[in-house]
């Protein structure tokens, strides 16, 4: 009597062992969560600010509203070649030679990256922003863009054809009436991501066949 019972031997239950293990891993779990948040934040920053984004130009438009756009340098050199079709060739005859013969010959040159064609619309006429009609000093059928990596690539393109001449029956002689042939460098004026998303959001909000809402004076509800 008066003696304390012997200390009980406590056997850790599976639940107790699991809790102990989780407690020992809490610092590692916290570190992992912090790294995950930091990685997600960094990814968002990289998405918002790509390395070759260009220069942001901030100002106001003619309505007095704030405006921001991105001015960036384009890559490569583009040859701008405008031409008409020599008579008496028809468009069908010309395009048959162009796509079945000529472009096979041009693309054989390893220094030419690609060709982009822009055929002038005869039905839809361009107008100034004022709505006035445009009087052009130069008219042509089509504009061909010859894309090169740089000016050095263009020089190699010319040198390659001088060493590998196209046979006269396959050349543009008697088929293409050149209006001009110029070399150009590109520069882009782009919307900022927020400005680019605004028209798309408005298009989703306005049902098909309905006009977009116009701005007007504020409405006061009484």
JSON list of N, CA and C in Angstrom, two decimals, residues 86-133:
[
{"chain": "A", "resi": 86, "resn": "UNK", "atom": "N", "xyz": [3.40, 39.82, -117.78]},
{"chain": "A", "resi": 86, "resn": "UNK", "atom": "CA", "xyz": [3.65, 40.24, -119.17]},
{"chain": "A", "resi": 86, "resn": "UNK", "atom": "C", "xyz": [2.57, 39.69, -120.09]},
{"chain": "A", "resi": 87, "resn": "UNK", "atom": "N", "xyz": [2.13, 40.52, -121.00]},
{"chain": "A", "resi": 87, "resn": "UNK", "atom": "CA", "xyz": [1.19, 40.05, -122.03]},
{"chain": "A", "resi": 87, "resn": "UNK", "atom": "C", "xyz": [1.95, 39.21, -123.05]},
{"chain": "A", "resi": 88, "resn": "UNK", "atom": "N", "xyz": [1.32, 38.23, -123.64]},
{"chain": "A", "resi": 88, "resn": "UNK", "atom": "CA", "xyz": [-0.12, 37.91, -123.60]},
{"chain": "A", "resi": 88, "resn": "UNK", "atom": "C", "xyz": [-0.45, 36.81, -122.59]},
{"chain": "A", "resi": 89, "resn": "UNK", "atom": "N", "xyz": [0.40, 36.60, -121.57]},
{"chain": "A", "resi": 89, "resn": "UNK", "atom": "CA", "xyz": [0.14, 35.53, -120.60]},
{"chain": "A", "resi": 89, "resn": "UNK", "atom": "C", "xyz": [-1.11, 35.82, -119.79]},
{"chain": "A", "resi": 90, "resn": "UNK", "atom": "N", "xyz": [-1.88, 34.78, -119.52]},
{"chain": "A", "resi": 90, "resn": "UNK", "atom": "CA", "xyz": [-3.01, 34.90, -118.61]},
{"chain": "A", "resi": 90, "resn": "UNK", "atom": "C", "xyz": [-2.53, 34.63, -117.18]},
{"chain": "A", "resi": 91, "resn": "UNK", "atom": "N", "xyz": [-3.35, 34.96, -116.19]},
{"chain": "A", "resi": 91, "resn": "UNK", "atom": "CA", "xyz": [-3.00, 34.68, -114.80]},
{"chain": "A", "resi": 91, "resn": "UNK", "atom": "C", "xyz": [-2.80, 33.18, -114.58]},
{"chain": "A", "resi": 92, "resn": "UNK", "atom": "N", "xyz": [-3.64, 32.38, -115.21]},
{"chain": "A", "resi": 92, "resn": "UNK", "atom": "CA", "xyz": [-3.53, 30.93, -115.04]},
{"chain": "A", "resi": 92, "resn": "UNK", "atom": "C", "xyz": [-2.21, 30.42, -115.62]},
{"chain": "A", "resi": 93, "resn": "UNK", "atom": "N", "xyz": [-1.84, 30.91, -116.80]},
{"chain": "A", "resi": 93, "resn": "UNK", "atom": "CA", "xyz": [-0.58, 30.49, -117.42]},
{"chain": "A", "resi": 93, "resn": "UNK", "atom": "C", "xyz": [0.62, 30.95, -116.59]},
{"chain": "A", "resi": 94, "resn": "UNK", "atom": "N", "xyz": [0.53, 32.19, -116.10]},
{"chain": "A", "resi": 94, "resn": "UNK", "atom": "CA", "xyz": [1.63, 32.73, -115.30]},
{"chain": "A", "resi": 94, "resn": "UNK", "atom": "C", "xyz": [1.80, 31.94, -114.00]},
{"chain": "A", "resi": 95, "resn": "UNK", "atom": "N", "xyz": [0.71, 31.71, -113.29]},
{"chain": "A", "resi": 95, "resn": "UNK", "atom": "CA", "xyz": [0.80, 31.00, -112.01]},
{"chain": "A", "resi": 95, "resn": "UNK", "atom": "C", "xyz": [1.23, 29.55, -112.20]},
{"chain": "A", "resi": 96, "resn": "UNK", "atom": "N", "xyz": [0.89, 28.96, -113.33]},
{"chain": "A", "resi": 96, "resn": "UNK", "atom": "CA", "xyz": [1.35, 27.60, -113.60]},
{"chain": "A", "resi": 96, "resn": "UNK", "atom": "C", "xyz": [2.87, 27.57, -113.70]},
{"chain": "A", "resi": 97, "resn": "UNK", "atom": "N", "xyz": [3.45, 28.53, -114.42]},
{"chain": "A", "resi": 97, "resn": "UNK", "atom": "CA", "xyz": [4.91, 28.61, -114.49]},
{"chain": "A", "resi": 97, "resn": "UNK", "atom": "C", "xyz": [5.51, 28.96, -113.13]},
{"chain": "A", "resi": 98, "resn": "UNK", "atom": "N", "xyz": [4.86, 29.89, -112.40]},
{"chain": "A", "resi": 98, "resn": "UNK", "atom": "CA", "xyz": [5.39, 30.37, -111.13]},
{"chain": "A", "resi": 98, "resn": "UNK", "atom": "C", "xyz": [5.53, 29.24, -110.11]},
{"chain": "A", "resi": 99, "resn": "UNK", "atom": "N", "xyz": [4.44, 28.46, -109.95]},
{"chain": "A", "resi": 99, "resn": "UNK", "atom": "CA", "xyz": [4.44, 27.45, -108.89]},
{"chain": "A", "resi": 99, "resn": "UNK", "atom": "C", "xyz": [5.01, 26.11, -109.35]},
{"chain": "A", "resi": 100, "resn": "UNK", "atom": "N", "xyz": [4.90, 25.80, -110.63]},
{"chain": "A", "resi": 100, "resn": "UNK", "atom": "CA", "xyz": [5.40, 24.51, -111.11]},
{"chain": "A", "resi": 100, "resn": "UNK", "atom": "C", "xyz": [6.86, 24.56, -111.55]},
{"chain": "A", "resi": 101, "resn": "UNK", "atom": "N", "xyz": [7.38, 25.76, -111.81]},
{"chain": "A", "resi": 101, "resn": "UNK", "atom": "CA", "xyz": [8.75, 25.87, -112.32]},
{"chain": "A", "resi": 101, "resn": "UNK", "atom": "C", "xyz": [9.59, 26.82, -111.46]},
{"chain": "A", "resi": 102, "resn": "UNK", "atom": "N", "xyz": [9.20, 28.10, -111.43]},
{"chain": "A", "resi": 102, "resn": "UNK", "atom": "CA", "xyz": [10.07, 29.15, -110.89]},
{"chain": "A", "resi": 102, "resn": "UNK", "atom": "C", "xyz": [10.37, 28.96, -109.41]},
{"chain": "A", "resi": 103, "resn": "UNK", "atom": "N", "xyz": [9.36, 28.66, -108.61]},
{"chain": "A", "resi": 103, "resn": "UNK", "atom": "CA", "xyz": [9.61, 28.57, -107.18]},
{"chain": "A", "resi": 103, "resn": "UNK", "atom": "C", "xyz": [10.39, 27.31, -106.81]},
{"chain": "A", "resi": 104, "resn": "UNK", "atom": "N", "xyz": [10.33, 26.29, -107.62]},
{"chain": "A", "resi": 104, "resn": "UNK", "atom": "CA", "xyz": [11.24, 25.15, -107.41]},
{"chain": "A", "resi": 104, "resn": "UNK", "atom": "C", "xyz": [12.68, 25.60, -107.59]},
{"chain": "A", "resi": 105, "resn": "UNK", "atom": "N", "xyz": [12.91, 26.47, -108.59]},
{"chain": "A", "resi": 105, "resn": "UNK", "atom": "CA", "xyz": [14.27, 26.95, -108.85]},
{"chain": "A", "resi": 105, "resn": "UNK", "atom": "C", "xyz": [14.75, 27.87, -107.73]},
{"chain": "A", "resi": 106, "resn": "UNK", "atom": "N", "xyz": [13.88, 28.78, -107.26]},
{"chain": "A", "resi": 106, "resn": "UNK", "atom": "CA", "xyz": [14.30, 29.69, -106.20]},
{"chain": "A", "resi": 106, "resn": "UNK", "atom": "C", "xyz": [14.57, 28.96, -104.89]},
{"chain": "A", "resi": 107, "resn": "UNK", "atom": "N", "xyz": [13.71, 28.00, -104.55]},
{"chain": "A", "resi": 107, "resn": "UNK", "atom": "CA", "xyz": [13.88, 27.29, -103.28]},
{"chain": "A", "resi": 107, "resn": "UNK", "atom": "C", "xyz": [15.05, 26.32, -103.31]},
{"chain": "A", "resi": 108, "resn": "UNK", "atom": "N", "xyz": [15.63, 26.10, -104.50]},
{"chain": "A", "resi": 108, "resn": "UNK", "atom": "CA", "xyz": [16.86, 25.30, -104.56]},
{"chain": "A", "resi": 108, "resn": "UNK", "atom": "C", "xyz": [18.03, 26.04, -103.95]},
{"chain": "A", "resi": 109, "resn": "UNK", "atom": "N", "xyz": [17.91, 27.36, -103.83]},
{"chain": "A", "resi": 109, "resn": "UNK", "atom": "CA", "xyz": [18.98, 28.17, -103.25]},
{"chain": "A", "resi": 109, "resn": "UNK", "atom": "C", "xyz": [18.92, 28.06, -101.72]},
{"chain": "A", "resi": 110, "resn": "UNK", "atom": "N", "xyz": [19.96, 27.55, -101.08]},
{"chain": "A", "resi": 110, "resn": "UNK", "atom": "CA", "xyz": [19.90, 27.31, -99.63]},
{"chain": "A", "resi": 110, "resn": "UNK", "atom": "C", "xyz": [19.90, 28.58, -98.79]},
{"chain": "A", "resi": 111, "resn": "UNK", "atom": "N", "xyz": [20.16, 29.73, -99.38]},
{"chain": "A", "resi": 111, "resn": "UNK", "atom": "CA", "xyz": [20.24, 30.98, -98.61]},
{"chain": "A", "resi": 111, "resn": "UNK", "atom": "C", "xyz": [18.92, 31.73, -98.57]},
{"chain": "A", "resi": 112, "resn": "UNK", "atom": "N", "xyz": [17.90, 31.24, -99.26]},
{"chain": "A", "resi": 112, "resn": "UNK", "atom": "CA", "xyz": [16.56, 31.83, -99.22]},
{"chain": "A", "resi": 112, "resn": "UNK", "atom": "C", "xyz": [15.73, 31.08, -98.18]},
{"chain": "A", "resi": 113, "resn": "UNK", "atom": "N", "xyz": [15.22, 31.80, -97.17]},
{"chain": "A", "resi": 113, "resn": "UNK", "atom": "CA", "xyz": [14.46, 31.15, -96.10]},
{"chain": "A", "resi": 113, "resn": "UNK", "atom": "C", "xyz": [13.03, 30.83, -96.53]},
{"chain": "A", "resi": 114, "resn": "UNK", "atom": "N", "xyz": [12.33, 31.80, -97.08]},
{"chain": "A", "resi": 114, "resn": "UNK", "atom": "CA", "xyz": [10.95, 31.56, -97.49]},
{"chain": "A", "resi": 114, "resn": "UNK", "atom": "C", "xyz": [10.48, 32.68, -98.42]},
{"chain": "A", "resi": 115, "resn": "UNK", "atom": "N", "xyz": [9.32, 32.45, -99.05]},
{"chain": "A", "resi": 115, "resn": "UNK", "atom": "CA", "xyz": [8.70, 33.44, -99.93]},
{"chain": "A", "resi": 115, "resn": "UNK", "atom": "C", "xyz": [7.27, 33.66, -99.44]},
{"chain": "A", "resi": 116, "resn": "UNK", "atom": "N", "xyz": [6.87, 34.93, -99.33]},
{"chain": "A", "resi": 116, "resn": "UNK", "atom": "CA", "xyz": [5.50, 35.28, -98.97]},
{"chain": "A", "resi": 116, "resn": "UNK", "atom": "C", "xyz": [4.91, 36.11, -100.11]},
{"chain": "A", "resi": 117, "resn": "UNK", "atom": "N", "xyz": [3.74, 35.71, -100.60]},
{"chain": "A", "resi": 117, "resn": "UNK", "atom": "CA", "xyz": [3.09, 36.41, -101.71]},
{"chain": "A", "resi": 117, "resn": "UNK", "atom": "C", "xyz": [1.93, 37.25, -101.21]},
{"chain": "A", "resi": 118, "resn": "UNK", "atom": "N", "xyz": [1.81, 38.46, -101.76]},
{"chain": "A", "resi": 118, "resn": "UNK", "atom": "CA", "xyz": [0.70, 39.35, -101.43]},
{"chain": "A", "resi": 118, "resn": "UNK", "atom": "C", "xyz": [0.10, 39.86, -102.74]},
{"chain": "A", "resi": 119, "resn": "UNK", "atom": "N", "xyz": [-1.01, 39.26, -103.13]},
{"chain": "A", "resi": 119, "resn": "UNK", "atom": "CA", "xyz": [-1.68, 39.64, -104.38]},
{"chain": "A", "resi": 119, "resn": "UNK", "atom": "C", "xyz": [-2.61, 40.82, -104.11]},
{"chain": "A", "resi": 120, "resn": "UNK", "atom": "N", "xyz": [-2.50, 41.86, -104.93]},
{"chain": "A", "resi": 120, "resn": "UNK", "atom": "CA", "xyz": [-3.28, 43.08, -104.74]},
{"chain": "A", "resi": 120, "resn": "UNK", "atom": "C", "xyz": [-4.74, 42.81, -105.09]},
{"chain": "A", "resi": 121, "resn": "UNK", "atom": "N", "xyz": [-5.63, 43.25, -104.20]},
{"chain": "A", "resi": 121, "resn": "UNK", "atom": "CA", "xyz": [-7.07, 43.10, -104.45]},
{"chain": "A", "resi": 121, "resn": "UNK", "atom": "C", "xyz": [-7.54, 44.12, -105.47]},
{"chain": "A", "resi": 122, "resn": "UNK", "atom": "N", "xyz": [-8.22, 43.64, -106.50]},
{"chain": "A", "resi": 122, "resn": "UNK", "atom": "CA", "xyz": [-8.78, 44.54, -107.52]},
{"chain": "A", "resi": 122, "resn": "UNK", "atom": "C", "xyz": [-10.19, 44.99, -107.17]},
{"chain": "A", "resi": 123, "resn": "UNK", "atom": "N", "xyz": [-10.84, 44.28, -106.29]},
{"chain": "A", "resi": 123, "resn": "UNK", "atom": "CA", "xyz": [-12.23, 44.59, -105.94]},
{"chain": "A", "resi": 123, "resn": "UNK", "atom": "C", "xyz": [-12.32, 45.51, -104.73]},
{"chain": "A", "resi": 124, "resn": "UNK", "atom": "N", "xyz": [-11.51, 45.23, -103.72]},
{"chain": "A", "resi": 124, "resn": "UNK", "atom": "CA", "xyz": [-11.55, 46.03, -102.49]},
{"chain": "A", "resi": 124, "resn": "UNK", "atom": "C", "xyz": [-10.47, 47.09, -102.53]},
{"chain": "A", "resi": 125, "resn": "UNK", "atom": "N", "xyz": [-10.86, 48.36, -102.56]},
{"chain": "A", "resi": 125, "resn": "UNK", "atom": "CA", "xyz": [-9.92, 49.46, -102.67]},
{"chain": "A", "resi": 125, "resn": "UNK", "atom": "C", "xyz": [-9.59, 50.03, -101.30]},
{"chain": "A", "resi": 126, "resn": "UNK", "atom": "N", "xyz": [-8.33, 50.40, -101.13]},
{"chain": "A", "resi": 126, "resn": "UNK", "atom": "CA", "xyz": [-7.89, 50.99, -99.87]},
{"chain": "A", "resi": 126, "resn": "UNK", "atom": "C", "xyz": [-8.38, 52.43, -99.75]},
{"chain": "A", "resi": 127, "resn": "UNK", "atom": "N", "xyz": [-8.61, 52.86, -98.50]},
{"chain": "A", "resi": 127, "resn": "UNK", "atom": "CA", "xyz": [-9.01, 54.23, -98.23]},
{"chain": "A", "resi": 127, "resn": "UNK", "atom": "C", "xyz": [-8.18, 54.77, -97.08]},
{"chain": "A", "resi": 128, "resn": "UNK", "atom": "N", "xyz": [-8.04, 56.08, -97.01]},
{"chain": "A", "resi": 128, "resn": "UNK", "atom": "CA", "xyz": [-7.37, 56.71, -95.89]},
{"chain": "A", "resi": 128, "resn": "UNK", "atom": "C", "xyz": [-8.27, 56.62, -94.66]},
{"chain": "A", "resi": 129, "resn": "UNK", "atom": "N", "xyz": [-7.69, 56.91, -93.48]},
{"chain": "A", "resi": 129, "resn": "UNK", "atom": "CA", "xyz": [-8.50, 56.86, -92.26]},
{"chain": "A", "resi": 129, "resn": "UNK", "atom": "C", "xyz": [-9.63, 57.88, -92.30]},
{"chain": "A", "resi": 130, "resn": "UNK", "atom": "N", "xyz": [-9.49, 58.93, -93.12]},
{"chain": "A", "resi": 130, "resn": "UNK", "atom": "CA", "xyz": [-10.56, 59.92, -93.27]},
{"chain": "A", "resi": 130, "resn": "UNK", "atom": "C", "xyz": [-11.70, 59.40, -94.14]},
{"chain": "A", "resi": 131, "resn": "UNK", "atom": "N", "xyz": [-11.47, 58.27, -94.81]},
{"chain": "A", "resi": 131, "resn": "UNK", "atom": "CA", "xyz": [-12.47, 57.72, -95.72]},
{"chain": "A", "resi": 131, "resn": "UNK", "atom": "C", "xyz": [-12.23, 58.08, -97.17]},
{"chain": "A", "resi": 132, "resn": "UNK", "atom": "N", "xyz": [-11.26, 58.97, -97.42]},
{"chain": "A", "resi": 132, "resn": "UNK", "atom": "CA", "xyz": [-10.97, 59.40, -98.79]},
{"chain": "A", "resi": 132, "resn": "UNK", "atom": "C", "xyz": [-10.30, 58.28, -99.57]},
{"chain": "A", "resi": 133, "resn": "UNK", "atom": "N", "xyz": [-10.58, 58.24, -100.87]},
{"chain": "A", "resi": 133, "resn": "UNK", "atom": "CA", "xyz": [-9.96, 57.24, -101.74]},
{"chain": "A", "resi": 133, "resn": "UNK", "atom": "C", "xyz": [-8.47, 57.54, -101.92]}
]
